[in-house]
Amino acid sequence: MATSLLAFITAFAVVFLVELPDKTMVATLVLTTRYRAWPVFIGVIAAFAVQSVVAAAFGSAITLLPDRLVAGVVALLFGIGAFMLLKEGFSRDEDSADESGTSAAVPFWRAALTSFGVLFAAEWGDASQLATAGITARYGAPLAVGLGAWLALVAVAGLAVLVGRKLAGRLPTHWIQRVAGTIFAVFAVIALTQVF
């Protein structure tokens, strides 16, 4: 029980921190400026649910390998995540969402499906997906990790939908990416020490 709770808290905290400055949050902000909030939120959280299951299943499959190999795979996953976050956090090019959009009058199902498709595609190979797989492999608690990761993704999507474009302009995303990248690098080093 204690391991599951620790896995849940770790997954929630890491994924929440990683997702704040991520492209998926920006995509949610942009979708919210184009469509009504509820269909965007429903589509986004459904995409996150599927991606969390995929990542936790991948992490569970990793646990079937020998312990030293698992530690190596976990180190690799966190290393890749650290590289991606630090590269983005230190890049000079700032992605900016088009803020001139207005809400479009489209059916609920169309906005929800569009939001699902955009976020489902954006999450493949994302740092949060790698983190979810790595944390699952580390703790061997796929349900707790998947649920923690999904709730963190839902919380970030909720912030993006509620606060909208104003939030994107106030977050120091490059600093959040740098901190998250450093945390991933530390996790990678810890896992790497277990290989040898």
PDB file of C-alpha atoms in Angstrom:
ATOM      1  CA  MET A   1       0.000   0.000   0.000  1.00  0.00           C
ATOM      2  CA  ALA A   2       2.799   2.437   0.880  1.00  0.00           C
ATOM      3  CA  THR A   3       4.566   1.701  -2.418  1.00  0.00           C
ATOM      4  CA  SER A   4       1.374   2.352  -4.396  1.00  0.00           C
ATOM      5  CA  LEU A   5       0.783   5.638  -2.583  1.00  0.00           C
ATOM      6  CA  LEU A   6       4.385   6.720  -3.150  1.00  0.00           C
ATOM      7  CA  ALA A   7       4.113   5.722  -6.828  1.00  0.00           C
ATOM      8  CA  PHE A   8       0.854   7.706  -7.168  1.00  0.00           C
ATOM      9  CA  ILE A   9       2.305  10.832  -5.526  1.00  0.00           C
ATOM     10  CA  THR A  10       5.534  10.600  -7.524  1.00  0.00           C
ATOM     11  CA  ALA A  11       3.668  10.167 -10.811  1.00  0.00           C
ATOM     12  CA  PHE A  12       1.303  13.045 -10.060  1.00  0.00           C
ATOM     13  CA  ALA A  13       4.078  15.437  -9.006  1.00  0.00           C
ATOM     14  CA  VAL A  14       6.477  14.623 -11.842  1.00  0.00           C
ATOM     15  CA  VAL A  15       3.858  14.619 -14.602  1.00  0.00           C
ATOM     16  CA  PHE A  16       2.234  17.813 -13.309  1.00  0.00           C
ATOM     17  CA  LEU A  17       5.575  19.617 -13.271  1.00  0.00           C
ATOM     18  CA  VAL A  18       6.542  18.302 -16.702  1.00  0.00           C
ATOM     19  CA  GLU A  19       3.216  19.158 -18.325  1.00  0.00           C
ATOM     20  CA  LEU A  20       2.958  22.789 -17.181  1.00  0.00           C
ATOM     21  CA  PRO A  21       5.367  24.115 -19.825  1.00  0.00           C
ATOM     22  CA  ASP A  22       4.637  21.391 -22.372  1.00  0.00           C
ATOM     23  CA  LYS A  23       3.251  21.575 -25.882  1.00  0.00           C
ATOM     24  CA  THR A  24       0.140  19.709 -24.755  1.00  0.00           C
ATOM     25  CA  MET A  25      -0.764  22.554 -22.415  1.00  0.00           C
ATOM     26  CA  VAL A  26      -0.220  25.068 -25.203  1.00  0.00           C
ATOM     27  CA  ALA A  27      -2.345  22.910 -27.529  1.00  0.00           C
ATOM     28  CA  THR A  28      -5.120  22.848 -24.926  1.00  0.00           C
ATOM     29  CA  LEU A  29      -4.897  26.633 -24.565  1.00  0.00           C
ATOM     30  CA  VAL A  30      -5.154  27.076 -28.337  1.00  0.00           C
ATOM     31  CA  LEU A  31      -8.064  24.639 -28.616  1.00  0.00           C
ATOM     32  CA  THR A  32      -9.860  26.517 -25.830  1.00  0.00           C
ATOM     33  CA  THR A  33      -9.539  29.761 -27.798  1.00  0.00           C
ATOM     34  CA  ARG A  34     -11.082  28.022 -30.837  1.00  0.00           C
ATOM     35  CA  TYR A  35     -13.857  25.925 -29.259  1.00  0.00           C
ATOM     36  CA  ARG A  36     -16.051  25.909 -26.182  1.00  0.00           C
ATOM     37  CA  ALA A  37     -14.313  24.787 -22.990  1.00  0.00           C
ATOM     38  CA  TRP A  38     -16.313  21.627 -22.124  1.00  0.00           C
ATOM     39  CA  PRO A  39     -15.845  19.713 -25.379  1.00  0.00           C
ATOM     40  CA  VAL A  40     -12.146  20.605 -25.383  1.00  0.00           C
ATOM     41  CA  PHE A  41     -11.767  19.422 -21.781  1.00  0.00           C
ATOM     42  CA  ILE A  42     -13.660  16.148 -22.435  1.00  0.00           C
ATOM     43  CA  GLY A  43     -11.603  15.387 -25.558  1.00  0.00           C
ATOM     44  CA  VAL A  44      -8.324  16.235 -23.851  1.00  0.00           C
ATOM     45  CA  ILE A  45      -8.917  14.147 -20.716  1.00  0.00           C
ATOM     46  CA  ALA A  46     -10.029  11.169 -22.842  1.00  0.00           C
ATOM     47  CA  ALA A  47      -6.794  11.393 -24.860  1.00  0.00           C
ATOM     48  CA  PHE A  48      -4.785  11.626 -21.647  1.00  0.00           C
ATOM     49  CA  ALA A  49      -6.571   8.550 -20.233  1.00  0.00           C
ATOM     50  CA  VAL A  50      -5.621   6.447 -23.260  1.00  0.00           C
ATOM     51  CA  GLN A  51      -2.035   7.702 -23.238  1.00  0.00           C
ATOM     52  CA  SER A  52      -1.664   7.050 -19.484  1.00  0.00           C
ATOM     53  CA  VAL A  53      -2.840   3.447 -19.956  1.00  0.00           C
ATOM     54  CA  VAL A  54      -0.384   2.967 -22.837  1.00  0.00           C
ATOM     55  CA  ALA A  55       2.512   4.404 -20.800  1.00  0.00           C
ATOM     56  CA  ALA A  56       1.683   2.381 -17.667  1.00  0.00           C
ATOM     57  CA  ALA A  57       1.346  -0.811 -19.739  1.00  0.00           C
ATOM     58  CA  PHE A  58       4.738  -0.156 -21.335  1.00  0.00           C
ATOM     59  CA  GLY A  59       6.240   0.432 -17.903  1.00  0.00           C
ATOM     60  CA  SER A  60       4.670  -2.804 -16.631  1.00  0.00           C
ATOM     61  CA  ALA A  61       6.140  -4.755 -19.531  1.00  0.00           C
ATOM     62  CA  ILE A  62       9.542  -3.368 -18.643  1.00  0.00           C
ATOM     63  CA  THR A  63       9.235  -4.856 -15.122  1.00  0.00           C
ATOM     64  CA  LEU A  64       9.284  -8.387 -16.597  1.00  0.00           C
ATOM     65  CA  LEU A  65      12.933  -7.868 -17.512  1.00  0.00           C
ATOM     66  CA  PRO A  66      15.868  -8.552 -15.146  1.00  0.00           C
ATOM     67  CA  ASP A  67      16.381  -5.849 -12.470  1.00  0.00           C
ATOM     68  CA  ARG A  68      19.617  -4.442 -13.890  1.00  0.00           C
ATOM     69  CA  LEU A  69      18.124  -4.218 -17.372  1.00  0.00           C
ATOM     70  CA  VAL A  70      15.020  -2.505 -15.941  1.00  0.00           C
ATOM     71  CA  ALA A  71      17.243   0.045 -14.185  1.00  0.00           C
ATOM     72  CA  GLY A  72      19.028   0.647 -17.487  1.00  0.00           C
ATOM     73  CA  VAL A  73      15.744   1.149 -19.386  1.00  0.00           C
ATOM     74  CA  VAL A  74      14.432   3.477 -16.651  1.00  0.00           C
ATOM     75  CA  ALA A  75      17.690   5.461 -16.776  1.00  0.00           C
ATOM     76  CA  LEU A  76      17.366   5.692 -20.562  1.00  0.00           C
ATOM     77  CA  LEU A  77      13.724   6.844 -20.392  1.00  0.00           C
ATOM     78  CA  PHE A  78      14.494   9.527 -17.820  1.00  0.00           C
ATOM     79  CA  GLY A  79      17.649  10.510 -19.718  1.00  0.00           C
ATOM     80  CA  ILE A  80      15.650  11.026 -22.916  1.00  0.00           C
ATOM     81  CA  GLY A  81      13.036  13.014 -20.974  1.00  0.00           C
ATOM     82  CA  ALA A  82      15.754  15.157 -19.370  1.00  0.00           C
ATOM     83  CA  PHE A  83      17.345  15.829 -22.756  1.00  0.00           C
ATOM     84  CA  MET A  84      14.011  16.808 -24.314  1.00  0.00           C
ATOM     85  CA  LEU A  85      13.075  19.135 -21.452  1.00  0.00           C
ATOM     86  CA  LEU A  86      16.480  20.772 -21.111  1.00  0.00           C
ATOM     87  CA  LYS A  87      16.780  21.229 -24.872  1.00  0.00           C
ATOM     88  CA  GLU A  88      13.390  22.925 -24.974  1.00  0.00           C
ATOM     89  CA  GLY A  89      14.059  24.901 -21.769  1.00  0.00           C
ATOM     90  CA  PHE A  90      17.338  26.312 -23.061  1.00  0.00           C
ATOM     91  CA  SER A  91      16.264  26.911 -26.659  1.00  0.00           C
ATOM     92  CA  ARG A  92      16.072  30.545 -27.682  1.00  0.00           C
ATOM     93  CA  ASP A  93      12.991  30.057 -29.826  1.00  0.00           C
ATOM     94  CA  GLU A  94       9.836  30.614 -27.864  1.00  0.00           C
ATOM     95  CA  ASP A  95       6.753  28.901 -29.213  1.00  0.00           C
ATOM     96  CA  SER A  96       3.808  31.228 -29.157  1.00  0.00           C
ATOM     97  CA  ALA A  97       0.224  30.300 -29.591  1.00  0.00           C
ATOM     98  CA  ASP A  98      -1.946  32.288 -31.980  1.00  0.00           C
ATOM     99  CA  GLU A  99      -3.938  34.411 -29.598  1.00  0.00           C
ATOM    100  CA  SER A 100      -6.174  36.080 -32.143  1.00  0.00           C
ATOM    101  CA  GLY A 101      -8.606  33.174 -32.361  1.00  0.00           C
ATOM    102  CA  THR A 102     -12.201  33.247 -31.323  1.00  0.00           C
ATOM    103  CA  SER A 103     -14.450  30.409 -30.200  1.00  0.00           C
ATOM    104  CA  ALA A 104     -15.937  28.622 -33.178  1.00  0.00           C
ATOM    105  CA  ALA A 105     -19.556  27.482 -33.230  1.00  0.00           C
ATOM    106  CA  VAL A 106     -19.089  23.768 -33.906  1.00  0.00           C
ATOM    107  CA  PRO A 107     -20.953  20.769 -32.506  1.00  0.00           C
ATOM    108  CA  PHE A 108     -19.828  19.418 -29.131  1.00  0.00           C
ATOM    109  CA  TRP A 109     -18.743  16.058 -30.551  1.00  0.00           C
ATOM    110  CA  ARG A 110     -16.636  17.663 -33.297  1.00  0.00           C
ATOM    111  CA  ALA A 111     -14.749  19.914 -30.866  1.00  0.00           C
ATOM    112  CA  ALA A 112     -14.255  16.975 -28.468  1.00  0.00           C
ATOM    113  CA  LEU A 113     -12.981  14.663 -31.238  1.00  0.00           C
ATOM    114  CA  THR A 114     -10.670  17.349 -32.599  1.00  0.00           C
ATOM    115  CA  SER A 115      -9.288  17.957 -29.105  1.00  0.00           C
ATOM    116  CA  PHE A 116      -8.871  14.209 -28.544  1.00  0.00           C
ATOM    117  CA  GLY A 117      -7.009  13.783 -31.822  1.00  0.00           C
ATOM    118  CA  VAL A 118      -4.681  16.730 -31.311  1.00  0.00           C
ATOM    119  CA  LEU A 119      -3.726  15.759 -27.747  1.00  0.00           C
ATOM    120  CA  PHE A 120      -3.549  12.028 -28.468  1.00  0.00           C
ATOM    121  CA  ALA A 121      -1.019  12.690 -31.226  1.00  0.00           C
ATOM    122  CA  ALA A 122       0.888  15.289 -29.184  1.00  0.00           C
ATOM    123  CA  GLU A 123       1.419  12.923 -26.233  1.00  0.00           C
ATOM    124  CA  TRP A 124       3.252  10.182 -28.190  1.00  0.00           C
ATOM    125  CA  GLY A 125       6.852  10.120 -27.012  1.00  0.00           C
ATOM    126  CA  ASP A 126       6.184  13.084 -24.733  1.00  0.00           C
ATOM    127  CA  ALA A 127       8.201  13.588 -21.552  1.00  0.00           C
ATOM    128  CA  SER A 128       5.146  12.815 -19.399  1.00  0.00           C
ATOM    129  CA  GLN A 129       4.591   9.531 -21.229  1.00  0.00           C
ATOM    130  CA  LEU A 130       8.237   8.586 -20.740  1.00  0.00           C
ATOM    131  CA  ALA A 131       8.002   9.578 -17.078  1.00  0.00           C
ATOM    132  CA  THR A 132       4.875   7.464 -16.584  1.00  0.00           C
ATOM    133  CA  ALA A 133       6.553   4.429 -18.128  1.00  0.00           C
ATOM    134  CA  GLY A 134       9.720   4.989 -16.106  1.00  0.00           C
ATOM    135  CA  ILE A 135       7.902   5.473 -12.796  1.00  0.00           C
ATOM    136  CA  THR A 136       5.778   2.373 -13.467  1.00  0.00           C
ATOM    137  CA  ALA A 137       8.918   0.353 -14.126  1.00  0.00           C
ATOM    138  CA  ARG A 138      10.542   1.770 -10.986  1.00  0.00           C
ATOM    139  CA  TYR A 139       7.687   1.095  -8.564  1.00  0.00           C
ATOM    140  CA  GLY A 140       5.874  -1.789 -10.281  1.00  0.00           C
ATOM    141  CA  ALA A 141       2.484  -0.208  -9.511  1.00  0.00           C
ATOM    142  CA  PRO A 142       0.912   0.506 -12.925  1.00  0.00           C
ATOM    143  CA  LEU A 143      -2.559   1.352 -11.618  1.00  0.00           C
ATOM    144  CA  ALA A 144      -1.294   3.871  -9.059  1.00  0.00           C
ATOM    145  CA  VAL A 145       1.169   5.431 -11.518  1.00  0.00           C
ATOM    146  CA  GLY A 146      -1.336   5.536 -14.382  1.00  0.00           C
ATOM    147  CA  LEU A 147      -3.965   7.130 -12.155  1.00  0.00           C
ATOM    148  CA  GLY A 148      -1.486   9.654 -10.725  1.00  0.00           C
ATOM    149  CA  ALA A 149      -0.233  10.578 -14.200  1.00  0.00           C
ATOM    150  CA  TRP A 150      -3.754  10.891 -15.597  1.00  0.00           C
ATOM    151  CA  LEU A 151      -4.940  13.076 -12.713  1.00  0.00           C
ATOM    152  CA  ALA A 152      -1.892  15.325 -13.157  1.00  0.00           C
ATOM    153  CA  LEU A 153      -2.678  15.629 -16.873  1.00  0.00           C
ATOM    154  CA  VAL A 154      -6.328  16.393 -16.078  1.00  0.00           C
ATOM    155  CA  ALA A 155      -5.259  19.050 -13.547  1.00  0.00           C
ATOM    156  CA  VAL A 156      -3.000  20.746 -16.099  1.00  0.00           C
ATOM    157  CA  ALA A 157      -5.718  20.558 -18.767  1.00  0.00           C
ATOM    158  CA  GLY A 158      -8.168  22.049 -16.278  1.00  0.00           C
ATOM    159  CA  LEU A 159      -5.802  24.929 -15.603  1.00  0.00           C
ATOM    160  CA  ALA A 160      -5.340  25.501 -19.320  1.00  0.00           C
ATOM    161  CA  VAL A 161      -9.074  25.499 -19.973  1.00  0.00           C
ATOM    162  CA  LEU A 162     -10.004  27.645 -16.954  1.00  0.00           C
ATOM    163  CA  VAL A 163      -7.300  30.238 -17.197  1.00  0.00           C
ATOM    164  CA  GLY A 164      -6.971  30.212 -20.981  1.00  0.00           C
ATOM    165  CA  ARG A 165      -4.518  32.404 -22.818  1.00  0.00           C
ATOM    166  CA  LYS A 166      -3.648  34.530 -19.772  1.00  0.00           C
ATOM    167  CA  LEU A 167      -1.873  31.613 -18.089  1.00  0.00           C
ATOM    168  CA  ALA A 168       0.458  31.004 -21.029  1.00  0.00           C
ATOM    169  CA  GLY A 169       1.788  34.560 -20.873  1.00  0.00           C
ATOM    170  CA  ARG A 170       2.514  34.471 -17.154  1.00  0.00           C
ATOM    171  CA  LEU A 171       4.309  31.144 -16.759  1.00  0.00           C
ATOM    172  CA  PRO A 172       8.090  31.202 -16.970  1.00  0.00           C
ATOM    173  CA  THR A 173       7.988  28.044 -19.073  1.00  0.00           C
ATOM    174  CA  HIS A 174      11.707  27.893 -19.783  1.00  0.00           C
ATOM    175  CA  TRP A 175      12.484  27.780 -16.056  1.00  0.00           C
ATOM    176  CA  ILE A 176       9.863  25.105 -15.401  1.00  0.00           C
ATOM    177  CA  GLN A 177      11.304  23.041 -18.261  1.00  0.00           C
ATOM    178  CA  ARG A 178      14.821  23.467 -16.875  1.00  0.00           C
ATOM    179  CA  VAL A 179      13.784  22.375 -13.367  1.00  0.00           C
ATOM    180  CA  ALA A 180      11.823  19.389 -14.717  1.00  0.00           C
ATOM    181  CA  GLY A 181      14.747  18.443 -16.981  1.00  0.00           C
ATOM    182  CA  THR A 182      17.129  18.570 -14.036  1.00  0.00           C
ATOM    183  CA  ILE A 183      14.801  16.376 -11.974  1.00  0.00           C
ATOM    184  CA  PHE A 184      14.635  13.887 -14.855  1.00  0.00           C
ATOM    185  CA  ALA A 185      18.441  13.921 -15.103  1.00  0.00           C
ATOM    186  CA  VAL A 186      18.708  13.155 -11.361  1.00  0.00           C
ATOM    187  CA  PHE A 187      16.231  10.270 -11.757  1.00  0.00           C
ATOM    188  CA  ALA A 188      18.280   8.980 -14.692  1.00  0.00           C
ATOM    189  CA  VAL A 189      21.502   9.069 -12.641  1.00  0.00           C
ATOM    190  CA  ILE A 190      19.814   7.307  -9.699  1.00  0.00           C
ATOM    191  CA  ALA A 191      18.514   4.569 -11.998  1.00  0.00           C
ATOM    192  CA  LEU A 192      21.910   4.317 -13.701  1.00  0.00           C
ATOM    193  CA  THR A 193      23.629   3.715 -10.357  1.00  0.00           C
ATOM    194  CA  GLN A 194      21.413   0.655  -9.917  1.00  0.00           C
ATOM    195  CA  VAL A 195      22.712  -0.818 -13.170  1.00  0.00           C
ATOM    196  CA  PHE A 196      26.269  -1.138 -11.847  1.00  0.00           C
TER     197      PHE A 196
END
